[in-house]
Amino acid sequence: MSIRYHGAYNAKTDVGRVRKNNEDQAQVLMNANDEVLLVVCDGMGGTNKGDIASQIAISTFIEEFHHKKKYHLLGSEKRWLTKIAKKANAEIFDRAEHDPACRGMGTTLVAALISDHRLISVCIGDSRCYMLKEKNHIEQLTEDQTYVHYLVSTGKITEEEAMSHPDRHVIMNALGIYPALSLSIQEYEYNGESVLCCSDGLYNQVPVDEIANILSTDERCDQKVSSLIAVANHNGGSDNIAVALWETISHD
């Protein structure tokens, strides 16, 4: 039996305090199937139109989500997310190939699809998805596809060293850079937890514990999103900031 969720959601981006252009995109949607989709994209390329890449990616997901069918077979949601990510990748790559002004553009992508008792996350790059497992405690569902994460996972550096490593902003995967796409996709049990998707402009400026504390307050959903962005800017705002938040109020 399908589950109908009742919740609050909000998505915002901010240019930050250093960058001149905002290349981030964030969106939270519900469709006619009572499913929820969170998407965050962090455009890359600077003068090479990273904002166009992130806009193409998020527009593709929004359009396809509104026309999505409800699947019941195991693995169908993963196949749908993979299909849409590949479509967005092809559109960005094709635009860059035919428009010299867009050559080399790309974007990260993190998306979370909530359907009944399942949450499926897809990650390309270093934007993240978190789940609030209990008050003041969040769990990172995605794995950063970055050079420093590789160094940490292979034991070459520690987590502490990664935080100040000179190559900490180097990502090893992005949407639209190559004709073929590599992505990470995972499925989790979902029981009404709050879900946050964000770009590195948030988590590089706001400690995870502080993010969890803000999500655990009694503020409205939109106030929490604004608070997260305000703290990121207060702590330096060195990058664009994208935040997408879903909170379940009840489900039946």
PDB file of C-alpha atoms in Angstrom:
ATOM      1  CA  MET A   1       0.000   0.000   0.000  1.00  0.00           C
ATOM      2  CA  SER A   2       1.307   3.462  -0.901  1.00  0.00           C
ATOM      3  CA  ILE A   3       2.193   5.881   1.885  1.00  0.00           C
ATOM      4  CA  ARG A   4       1.042   9.480   1.749  1.00  0.00           C
ATOM      5  CA  TYR A   5       3.451  11.894   3.414  1.00  0.00           C
ATOM      6  CA  HIS A   6       2.484  15.235   4.885  1.00  0.00           C
ATOM      7  CA  GLY A   7       5.417  17.495   5.454  1.00  0.00           C
ATOM      8  CA  ALA A   8       7.157  20.832   5.183  1.00  0.00           C
ATOM      9  CA  TYR A   9       9.976  21.579   2.778  1.00  0.00           C
ATOM     10  CA  ASN A  10      12.149  24.425   1.644  1.00  0.00           C
ATOM     11  CA  ALA A  11      15.108  25.019  -0.660  1.00  0.00           C
ATOM     12  CA  LYS A  12      17.359  28.047  -0.958  1.00  0.00           C
ATOM     13  CA  THR A  13      20.685  29.035  -2.496  1.00  0.00           C
ATOM     14  CA  ASP A  14      22.985  31.898  -1.608  1.00  0.00           C
ATOM     15  CA  VAL A  15      25.978  33.384  -3.400  1.00  0.00           C
ATOM     16  CA  GLY A  16      28.015  33.492  -0.181  1.00  0.00           C
ATOM     17  CA  ARG A  17      30.435  36.257   0.758  1.00  0.00           C
ATOM     18  CA  VAL A  18      33.309  35.643  -1.695  1.00  0.00           C
ATOM     19  CA  ARG A  19      32.014  34.472  -5.072  1.00  0.00           C
ATOM     20  CA  LYS A  20      30.488  36.898  -7.573  1.00  0.00           C
ATOM     21  CA  ASN A  21      28.181  34.385  -9.280  1.00  0.00           C
ATOM     22  CA  ASN A  22      25.814  31.800  -7.823  1.00  0.00           C
ATOM     23  CA  GLU A  23      26.215  28.488  -9.628  1.00  0.00           C
ATOM     24  CA  ASP A  24      24.261  26.396  -7.095  1.00  0.00           C
ATOM     25  CA  GLN A  25      20.729  25.073  -7.548  1.00  0.00           C
ATOM     26  CA  ALA A  26      18.379  23.506  -4.964  1.00  0.00           C
ATOM     27  CA  GLN A  27      14.830  22.199  -5.135  1.00  0.00           C
ATOM     28  CA  VAL A  28      12.357  20.060  -3.177  1.00  0.00           C
ATOM     29  CA  LEU A  29       9.273  18.662  -4.921  1.00  0.00           C
ATOM     30  CA  MET A  30       6.283  16.394  -4.380  1.00  0.00           C
ATOM     31  CA  ASN A  31       4.480  14.662  -7.238  1.00  0.00           C
ATOM     32  CA  ALA A  32       1.055  13.116  -7.803  1.00  0.00           C
ATOM     33  CA  ASN A  33       2.362   9.776  -6.491  1.00  0.00           C
ATOM     34  CA  ASP A  34       3.007  11.270  -3.026  1.00  0.00           C
ATOM     35  CA  GLU A  35       6.743  10.944  -3.573  1.00  0.00           C
ATOM     36  CA  VAL A  36       9.329  13.532  -2.513  1.00  0.00           C
ATOM     37  CA  LEU A  37      12.435  14.545  -4.443  1.00  0.00           C
ATOM     38  CA  LEU A  38      15.290  16.699  -3.139  1.00  0.00           C
ATOM     39  CA  VAL A  39      17.950  17.873  -5.603  1.00  0.00           C
ATOM     40  CA  VAL A  40      21.064  20.007  -5.139  1.00  0.00           C
ATOM     41  CA  CYS A  41      23.564  20.883  -7.881  1.00  0.00           C
ATOM     42  CA  ASP A  42      26.839  22.782  -7.494  1.00  0.00           C
ATOM     43  CA  GLY A  43      27.953  24.097 -10.879  1.00  0.00           C
ATOM     44  CA  MET A  44      31.639  24.085 -11.717  1.00  0.00           C
ATOM     45  CA  GLY A  45      33.635  25.809 -14.389  1.00  0.00           C
ATOM     46  CA  GLY A  46      33.412  29.431 -13.260  1.00  0.00           C
ATOM     47  CA  THR A  47      33.616  31.413 -16.479  1.00  0.00           C
ATOM     48  CA  ASN A  48      32.827  28.148 -18.273  1.00  0.00           C
ATOM     49  CA  LYS A  49      29.161  28.450 -17.334  1.00  0.00           C
ATOM     50  CA  GLY A  50      28.850  26.197 -14.287  1.00  0.00           C
ATOM     51  CA  ASP A  51      25.527  27.914 -13.621  1.00  0.00           C
ATOM     52  CA  ILE A  52      24.202  26.650 -16.960  1.00  0.00           C
ATOM     53  CA  ALA A  53      25.295  23.081 -16.150  1.00  0.00           C
ATOM     54  CA  SER A  54      23.562  23.090 -12.765  1.00  0.00           C
ATOM     55  CA  GLN A  55      20.411  24.626 -14.266  1.00  0.00           C
ATOM     56  CA  ILE A  56      20.253  21.965 -17.004  1.00  0.00           C
ATOM     57  CA  ALA A  57      20.693  19.198 -14.434  1.00  0.00           C
ATOM     58  CA  ILE A  58      18.060  20.372 -11.987  1.00  0.00           C
ATOM     59  CA  SER A  59      15.568  21.255 -14.736  1.00  0.00           C
ATOM     60  CA  THR A  60      15.907  17.750 -16.164  1.00  0.00           C
ATOM     61  CA  PHE A  61      15.149  16.162 -12.787  1.00  0.00           C
ATOM     62  CA  ILE A  62      12.198  18.488 -12.122  1.00  0.00           C
ATOM     63  CA  GLU A  63      10.590  17.832 -15.488  1.00  0.00           C
ATOM     64  CA  GLU A  64      11.024  14.063 -15.332  1.00  0.00           C
ATOM     65  CA  PHE A  65       9.834  13.855 -11.713  1.00  0.00           C
ATOM     66  CA  HIS A  66       6.510  15.501 -12.511  1.00  0.00           C
ATOM     67  CA  HIS A  67       5.860  12.795 -15.120  1.00  0.00           C
ATOM     68  CA  LYS A  68       7.263   9.896 -13.104  1.00  0.00           C
ATOM     69  CA  LYS A  69       5.225   6.721 -12.692  1.00  0.00           C
ATOM     70  CA  LYS A  70       4.902   4.924  -9.356  1.00  0.00           C
ATOM     71  CA  TYR A  71       7.091   1.825  -9.408  1.00  0.00           C
ATOM     72  CA  HIS A  72       6.635  -1.195  -7.176  1.00  0.00           C
ATOM     73  CA  LEU A  73       9.295  -3.588  -8.453  1.00  0.00           C
ATOM     74  CA  LEU A  74      12.547  -3.813  -6.493  1.00  0.00           C
ATOM     75  CA  GLY A  75      15.245  -1.695  -8.092  1.00  0.00           C
ATOM     76  CA  SER A  76      12.901   0.339 -10.319  1.00  0.00           C
ATOM     77  CA  GLU A  77      13.518   3.603  -8.456  1.00  0.00           C
ATOM     78  CA  LYS A  78      17.282   3.156  -8.784  1.00  0.00           C
ATOM     79  CA  ARG A  79      16.918   2.563 -12.513  1.00  0.00           C
ATOM     80  CA  TRP A  80      14.740   5.684 -12.857  1.00  0.00           C
ATOM     81  CA  LEU A  81      17.251   7.889 -11.040  1.00  0.00           C
ATOM     82  CA  THR A  82      20.121   6.469 -13.078  1.00  0.00           C
ATOM     83  CA  LYS A  83      18.218   7.078 -16.315  1.00  0.00           C
ATOM     84  CA  ILE A  84      17.506  10.736 -15.458  1.00  0.00           C
ATOM     85  CA  ALA A  85      21.078  11.363 -14.328  1.00  0.00           C
ATOM     86  CA  LYS A  86      22.360   9.943 -17.622  1.00  0.00           C
ATOM     87  CA  LYS A  87      19.926  12.157 -19.539  1.00  0.00           C
ATOM     88  CA  ALA A  88      21.124  15.266 -17.685  1.00  0.00           C
ATOM     89  CA  ASN A  89      24.739  14.251 -18.251  1.00  0.00           C
ATOM     90  CA  ALA A  90      24.163  13.875 -21.992  1.00  0.00           C
ATOM     91  CA  GLU A  91      22.432  17.258 -22.254  1.00  0.00           C
ATOM     92  CA  ILE A  92      25.211  19.087 -20.411  1.00  0.00           C
ATOM     93  CA  PHE A  93      27.968  17.323 -22.347  1.00  0.00           C
ATOM     94  CA  ASP A  94      26.232  18.021 -25.677  1.00  0.00           C
ATOM     95  CA  ARG A  95      25.782  21.713 -24.826  1.00  0.00           C
ATOM     96  CA  ALA A  96      29.454  22.013 -23.910  1.00  0.00           C
ATOM     97  CA  GLU A  97      30.531  20.238 -27.097  1.00  0.00           C
ATOM     98  CA  HIS A  98      28.536  22.550 -29.368  1.00  0.00           C
ATOM     99  CA  ASP A  99      28.961  25.858 -27.486  1.00  0.00           C
ATOM    100  CA  PRO A 100      32.586  26.977 -27.040  1.00  0.00           C
ATOM    101  CA  ALA A 101      31.543  29.345 -24.257  1.00  0.00           C
ATOM    102  CA  CYS A 102      30.384  26.326 -22.215  1.00  0.00           C
ATOM    103  CA  ARG A 103      33.384  24.080 -22.884  1.00  0.00           C
ATOM    104  CA  GLY A 104      34.467  22.275 -19.720  1.00  0.00           C
ATOM    105  CA  MET A 105      31.366  23.080 -17.675  1.00  0.00           C
ATOM    106  CA  GLY A 106      29.935  20.532 -15.258  1.00  0.00           C
ATOM    107  CA  THR A 107      28.096  20.184 -11.979  1.00  0.00           C
ATOM    108  CA  THR A 108      27.873  18.031  -8.920  1.00  0.00           C
ATOM    109  CA  LEU A 109      24.553  16.350  -8.211  1.00  0.00           C
ATOM    110  CA  VAL A 110      22.959  14.930  -5.112  1.00  0.00           C
ATOM    111  CA  ALA A 111      19.352  13.771  -5.163  1.00  0.00           C
ATOM    112  CA  ALA A 112      17.169  11.938  -2.671  1.00  0.00           C
ATOM    113  CA  LEU A 113      13.942  10.237  -3.725  1.00  0.00           C
ATOM    114  CA  ILE A 114      11.494   9.314  -0.948  1.00  0.00           C
ATOM    115  CA  SER A 115       8.943   6.701  -2.017  1.00  0.00           C
ATOM    116  CA  ASP A 116       6.929   4.832   0.626  1.00  0.00           C
ATOM    117  CA  HIS A 117       9.405   3.316   3.122  1.00  0.00           C
ATOM    118  CA  ARG A 118      12.408   3.829   0.859  1.00  0.00           C
ATOM    119  CA  LEU A 119      14.906   6.610   0.339  1.00  0.00           C
ATOM    120  CA  ILE A 120      17.161   6.316  -2.686  1.00  0.00           C
ATOM    121  CA  SER A 121      20.128   8.665  -2.932  1.00  0.00           C
ATOM    122  CA  VAL A 122      22.268   9.387  -5.978  1.00  0.00           C
ATOM    123  CA  CYS A 123      25.583  11.221  -5.739  1.00  0.00           C
ATOM    124  CA  ILE A 124      27.956  12.609  -8.356  1.00  0.00           C
ATOM    125  CA  GLY A 125      30.738  14.760  -6.910  1.00  0.00           C
ATOM    126  CA  ASP A 126      30.847  16.180  -3.394  1.00  0.00           C
ATOM    127  CA  SER A 127      27.378  17.527  -2.629  1.00  0.00           C
ATOM    128  CA  ARG A 128      25.853  15.581   0.252  1.00  0.00           C
ATOM    129  CA  CYS A 129      22.670  14.002   1.577  1.00  0.00           C
ATOM    130  CA  TYR A 130      22.075  13.717   5.333  1.00  0.00           C
ATOM    131  CA  MET A 131      19.313  12.074   7.373  1.00  0.00           C
ATOM    132  CA  LEU A 132      18.375  13.250  10.870  1.00  0.00           C
ATOM    133  CA  LYS A 133      18.353   9.876  12.637  1.00  0.00           C
ATOM    134  CA  GLU A 134      17.549  11.273  16.064  1.00  0.00           C
ATOM    135  CA  LYS A 135      17.582  14.668  17.739  1.00  0.00           C
ATOM    136  CA  ASN A 136      20.960  16.395  17.363  1.00  0.00           C
ATOM    137  CA  HIS A 137      22.402  13.522  15.312  1.00  0.00           C
ATOM    138  CA  ILE A 138      22.585  13.287  11.535  1.00  0.00           C
ATOM    139  CA  GLU A 139      24.008  10.562   9.325  1.00  0.00           C
ATOM    140  CA  GLN A 140      25.724  11.264   6.017  1.00  0.00           C
ATOM    141  CA  LEU A 141      24.141   8.976   3.419  1.00  0.00           C
ATOM    142  CA  THR A 142      26.384   9.861   0.481  1.00  0.00           C
ATOM    143  CA  GLU A 143      30.123   9.465   0.043  1.00  0.00           C
ATOM    144  CA  ASP A 144      32.205  12.369  -1.255  1.00  0.00           C
ATOM    145  CA  GLN A 145      33.792  11.648  -4.615  1.00  0.00           C
ATOM    146  CA  THR A 146      36.866  13.744  -3.900  1.00  0.00           C
ATOM    147  CA  TYR A 147      40.620  13.269  -3.910  1.00  0.00           C
ATOM    148  CA  VAL A 148      40.957  13.810  -0.152  1.00  0.00           C
ATOM    149  CA  HIS A 149      38.194  11.280   0.563  1.00  0.00           C
ATOM    150  CA  TYR A 150      40.182   8.785  -1.491  1.00  0.00           C
ATOM    151  CA  LEU A 151      43.277   9.598   0.562  1.00  0.00           C
ATOM    152  CA  VAL A 152      41.352   9.134   3.818  1.00  0.00           C
ATOM    153  CA  SER A 153      39.704   5.880   2.702  1.00  0.00           C
ATOM    154  CA  THR A 154      43.074   4.422   1.704  1.00  0.00           C
ATOM    155  CA  GLY A 155      44.675   5.462   4.983  1.00  0.00           C
ATOM    156  CA  LYS A 156      47.105   7.945   3.451  1.00  0.00           C
ATOM    157  CA  ILE A 157      45.820  10.879   5.542  1.00  0.00           C
ATOM    158  CA  THR A 158      43.545  11.284   8.560  1.00  0.00           C
ATOM    159  CA  GLU A 159      40.108  12.940   8.716  1.00  0.00           C
ATOM    160  CA  GLU A 160      41.716  15.854  10.558  1.00  0.00           C
ATOM    161  CA  GLU A 161      44.396  16.278   7.884  1.00  0.00           C
ATOM    162  CA  ALA A 162      41.730  16.182   5.174  1.00  0.00           C
ATOM    163  CA  MET A 163      40.056  19.291   6.594  1.00  0.00           C
ATOM    164  CA  SER A 164      43.063  21.474   5.756  1.00  0.00           C
ATOM    165  CA  HIS A 165      44.524  19.526   2.830  1.00  0.00           C
ATOM    166  CA  PRO A 166      45.445  21.827  -0.111  1.00  0.00           C
ATOM    167  CA  ASP A 167      43.549  19.561  -2.542  1.00  0.00           C
ATOM    168  CA  ARG A 168      40.402  19.237  -0.420  1.00  0.00           C
ATOM    169  CA  HIS A 169      38.279  20.954  -3.100  1.00  0.00           C
ATOM    170  CA  VAL A 170      39.376  18.631  -5.911  1.00  0.00           C
ATOM    171  CA  ILE A 171      36.471  16.416  -6.982  1.00  0.00           C
ATOM    172  CA  MET A 172      36.956  13.183  -8.899  1.00  0.00           C
ATOM    173  CA  ASN A 173      33.566  13.043 -10.609  1.00  0.00           C
ATOM    174  CA  ALA A 174      31.049  15.499 -12.049  1.00  0.00           C
ATOM    175  CA  LEU A 175      27.969  15.559 -14.249  1.00  0.00           C
ATOM    176  CA  GLY A 176      28.500  16.578 -17.874  1.00  0.00           C
ATOM    177  CA  ILE A 177      32.285  16.307 -18.075  1.00  0.00           C
ATOM    178  CA  TYR A 178      32.422  12.996 -19.922  1.00  0.00           C
ATOM    179  CA  PRO A 179      29.998  11.273 -22.333  1.00  0.00           C
ATOM    180  CA  ALA A 180      29.781   8.273 -19.984  1.00  0.00           C
ATOM    181  CA  LEU A 181      28.550   8.740 -16.428  1.00  0.00           C
ATOM    182  CA  SER A 182      29.725   7.195 -13.168  1.00  0.00           C
ATOM    183  CA  LEU A 183      27.459   7.602 -10.147  1.00  0.00           C
ATOM    184  CA  SER A 184      26.904   6.267  -6.648  1.00  0.00           C
ATOM    185  CA  ILE A 185      23.365   5.166  -5.799  1.00  0.00           C
ATOM    186  CA  GLN A 186      22.144   3.715  -2.498  1.00  0.00           C
ATOM    187  CA  GLU A 187      18.823   2.678  -0.962  1.00  0.00           C
ATOM    188  CA  TYR A 188      17.834   3.127   2.682  1.00  0.00           C
ATOM    189  CA  GLU A 189      14.820   2.381   4.859  1.00  0.00           C
ATOM    190  CA  TYR A 190      12.780   5.526   5.425  1.00  0.00           C
ATOM    191  CA  ASN A 191      10.456   6.118   8.371  1.00  0.00           C
ATOM    192  CA  GLY A 192       9.696   9.821   8.274  1.00  0.00           C
ATOM    193  CA  GLU A 193      13.119  11.236   9.148  1.00  0.00           C
ATOM    194  CA  SER A 194      14.164  14.739   8.110  1.00  0.00           C
ATOM    195  CA  VAL A 195      16.352  14.759   4.991  1.00  0.00           C
ATOM    196  CA  LEU A 196      18.891  17.418   4.023  1.00  0.00           C
ATOM    197  CA  CYS A 197      20.736  17.825   0.726  1.00  0.00           C
ATOM    198  CA  CYS A 198      23.416  20.502   0.448  1.00  0.00           C
ATOM    199  CA  SER A 199      26.461  21.703  -1.453  1.00  0.00           C
ATOM    200  CA  ASP A 200      29.940  21.911   0.039  1.00  0.00           C
ATOM    201  CA  GLY A 201      29.366  25.601   0.641  1.00  0.00           C
ATOM    202  CA  LEU A 202      27.323  24.547   3.680  1.00  0.00           C
ATOM    203  CA  TYR A 203      29.222  21.660   5.237  1.00  0.00           C
ATOM    204  CA  ASN A 204      32.663  23.207   4.691  1.00  0.00           C
ATOM    205  CA  GLN A 205      31.565  26.226   6.754  1.00  0.00           C
ATOM    206  CA  VAL A 206      29.206  24.671   9.312  1.00  0.00           C
ATOM    207  CA  PRO A 207      30.282  21.708  11.472  1.00  0.00           C
ATOM    208  CA  VAL A 208      28.080  18.638  11.172  1.00  0.00           C
ATOM    209  CA  ASP A 209      27.100  18.819  14.854  1.00  0.00           C
ATOM    210  CA  GLU A 210      25.882  22.389  14.391  1.00  0.00           C
ATOM    211  CA  ILE A 211      23.895  21.389  11.291  1.00  0.00           C
ATOM    212  CA  ALA A 212      22.234  18.654  13.365  1.00  0.00           C
ATOM    213  CA  ASN A 213      21.454  21.080  16.183  1.00  0.00           C
ATOM    214  CA  ILE A 214      19.782  23.543  13.808  1.00  0.00           C
ATOM    215  CA  LEU A 215      17.699  20.779  12.232  1.00  0.00           C
ATOM    216  CA  SER A 216      16.614  19.686  15.708  1.00  0.00           C
ATOM    217  CA  THR A 217      15.192  23.060  16.751  1.00  0.00           C
ATOM    218  CA  ASP A 218      11.515  23.994  16.793  1.00  0.00           C
ATOM    219  CA  GLU A 219      11.953  26.545  14.002  1.00  0.00           C
ATOM    220  CA  ARG A 220       9.871  26.269  10.840  1.00  0.00           C
ATOM    221  CA  CYS A 221      11.434  24.396   7.951  1.00  0.00           C
ATOM    222  CA  ASP A 222      12.161  27.592   5.993  1.00  0.00           C
ATOM    223  CA  GLN A 223      13.678  29.207   9.094  1.00  0.00           C
ATOM    224  CA  LYS A 224      16.044  26.264   9.538  1.00  0.00           C
ATOM    225  CA  VAL A 225      17.216  26.581   5.939  1.00  0.00           C
ATOM    226  CA  SER A 226      17.773  30.314   6.394  1.00  0.00           C
ATOM    227  CA  SER A 227      19.630  29.693   9.669  1.00  0.00           C
ATOM    228  CA  LEU A 228      21.973  27.179   8.020  1.00  0.00           C
ATOM    229  CA  ILE A 229      22.817  29.666   5.266  1.00  0.00           C
ATOM    230  CA  ALA A 230      23.272  32.506   7.765  1.00  0.00           C
ATOM    231  CA  VAL A 231      25.731  30.465   9.847  1.00  0.00           C
ATOM    232  CA  ALA A 232      27.674  29.430   6.722  1.00  0.00           C
ATOM    233  CA  ASN A 233      28.018  33.080   5.746  1.00  0.00           C
ATOM    234  CA  HIS A 234      28.913  34.106   9.296  1.00  0.00           C
ATOM    235  CA  ASN A 235      31.693  31.500   9.257  1.00  0.00           C
ATOM    236  CA  GLY A 236      33.183  32.903   6.062  1.00  0.00           C
ATOM    237  CA  GLY A 237      30.788  32.176   3.202  1.00  0.00           C
ATOM    238  CA  SER A 238      33.704  31.167   0.984  1.00  0.00           C
ATOM    239  CA  ASP A 239      31.492  29.435  -1.595  1.00  0.00           C
ATOM    240  CA  ASN A 240      27.962  29.376  -2.956  1.00  0.00           C
ATOM    241  CA  ILE A 241      25.552  27.654  -0.560  1.00  0.00           C
ATOM    242  CA  ALA A 242      22.675  25.354  -1.536  1.00  0.00           C
ATOM    243  CA  VAL A 243      20.280  23.758   0.951  1.00  0.00           C
ATOM    244  CA  ALA A 244      17.218  21.560   0.399  1.00  0.00           C
ATOM    245  CA  LEU A 245      15.294  20.294   3.449  1.00  0.00           C
ATOM    246  CA  TRP A 246      12.332  17.936   3.860  1.00  0.00           C
ATOM    247  CA  GLU A 247      10.577  17.330   7.194  1.00  0.00           C
ATOM    248  CA  THR A 248       7.759  14.824   7.590  1.00  0.00           C
ATOM    249  CA  ILE A 249       4.895  16.033   9.757  1.00  0.00           C
ATOM    250  CA  SER A 250       2.833  12.845   9.483  1.00  0.00           C
ATOM    251  CA  HIS A 251       2.129   9.992   7.092  1.00  0.00           C
ATOM    252  CA  ASP A 252      -0.773   7.632   6.525  1.00  0.00           C
TER     253      ASP A 252
END
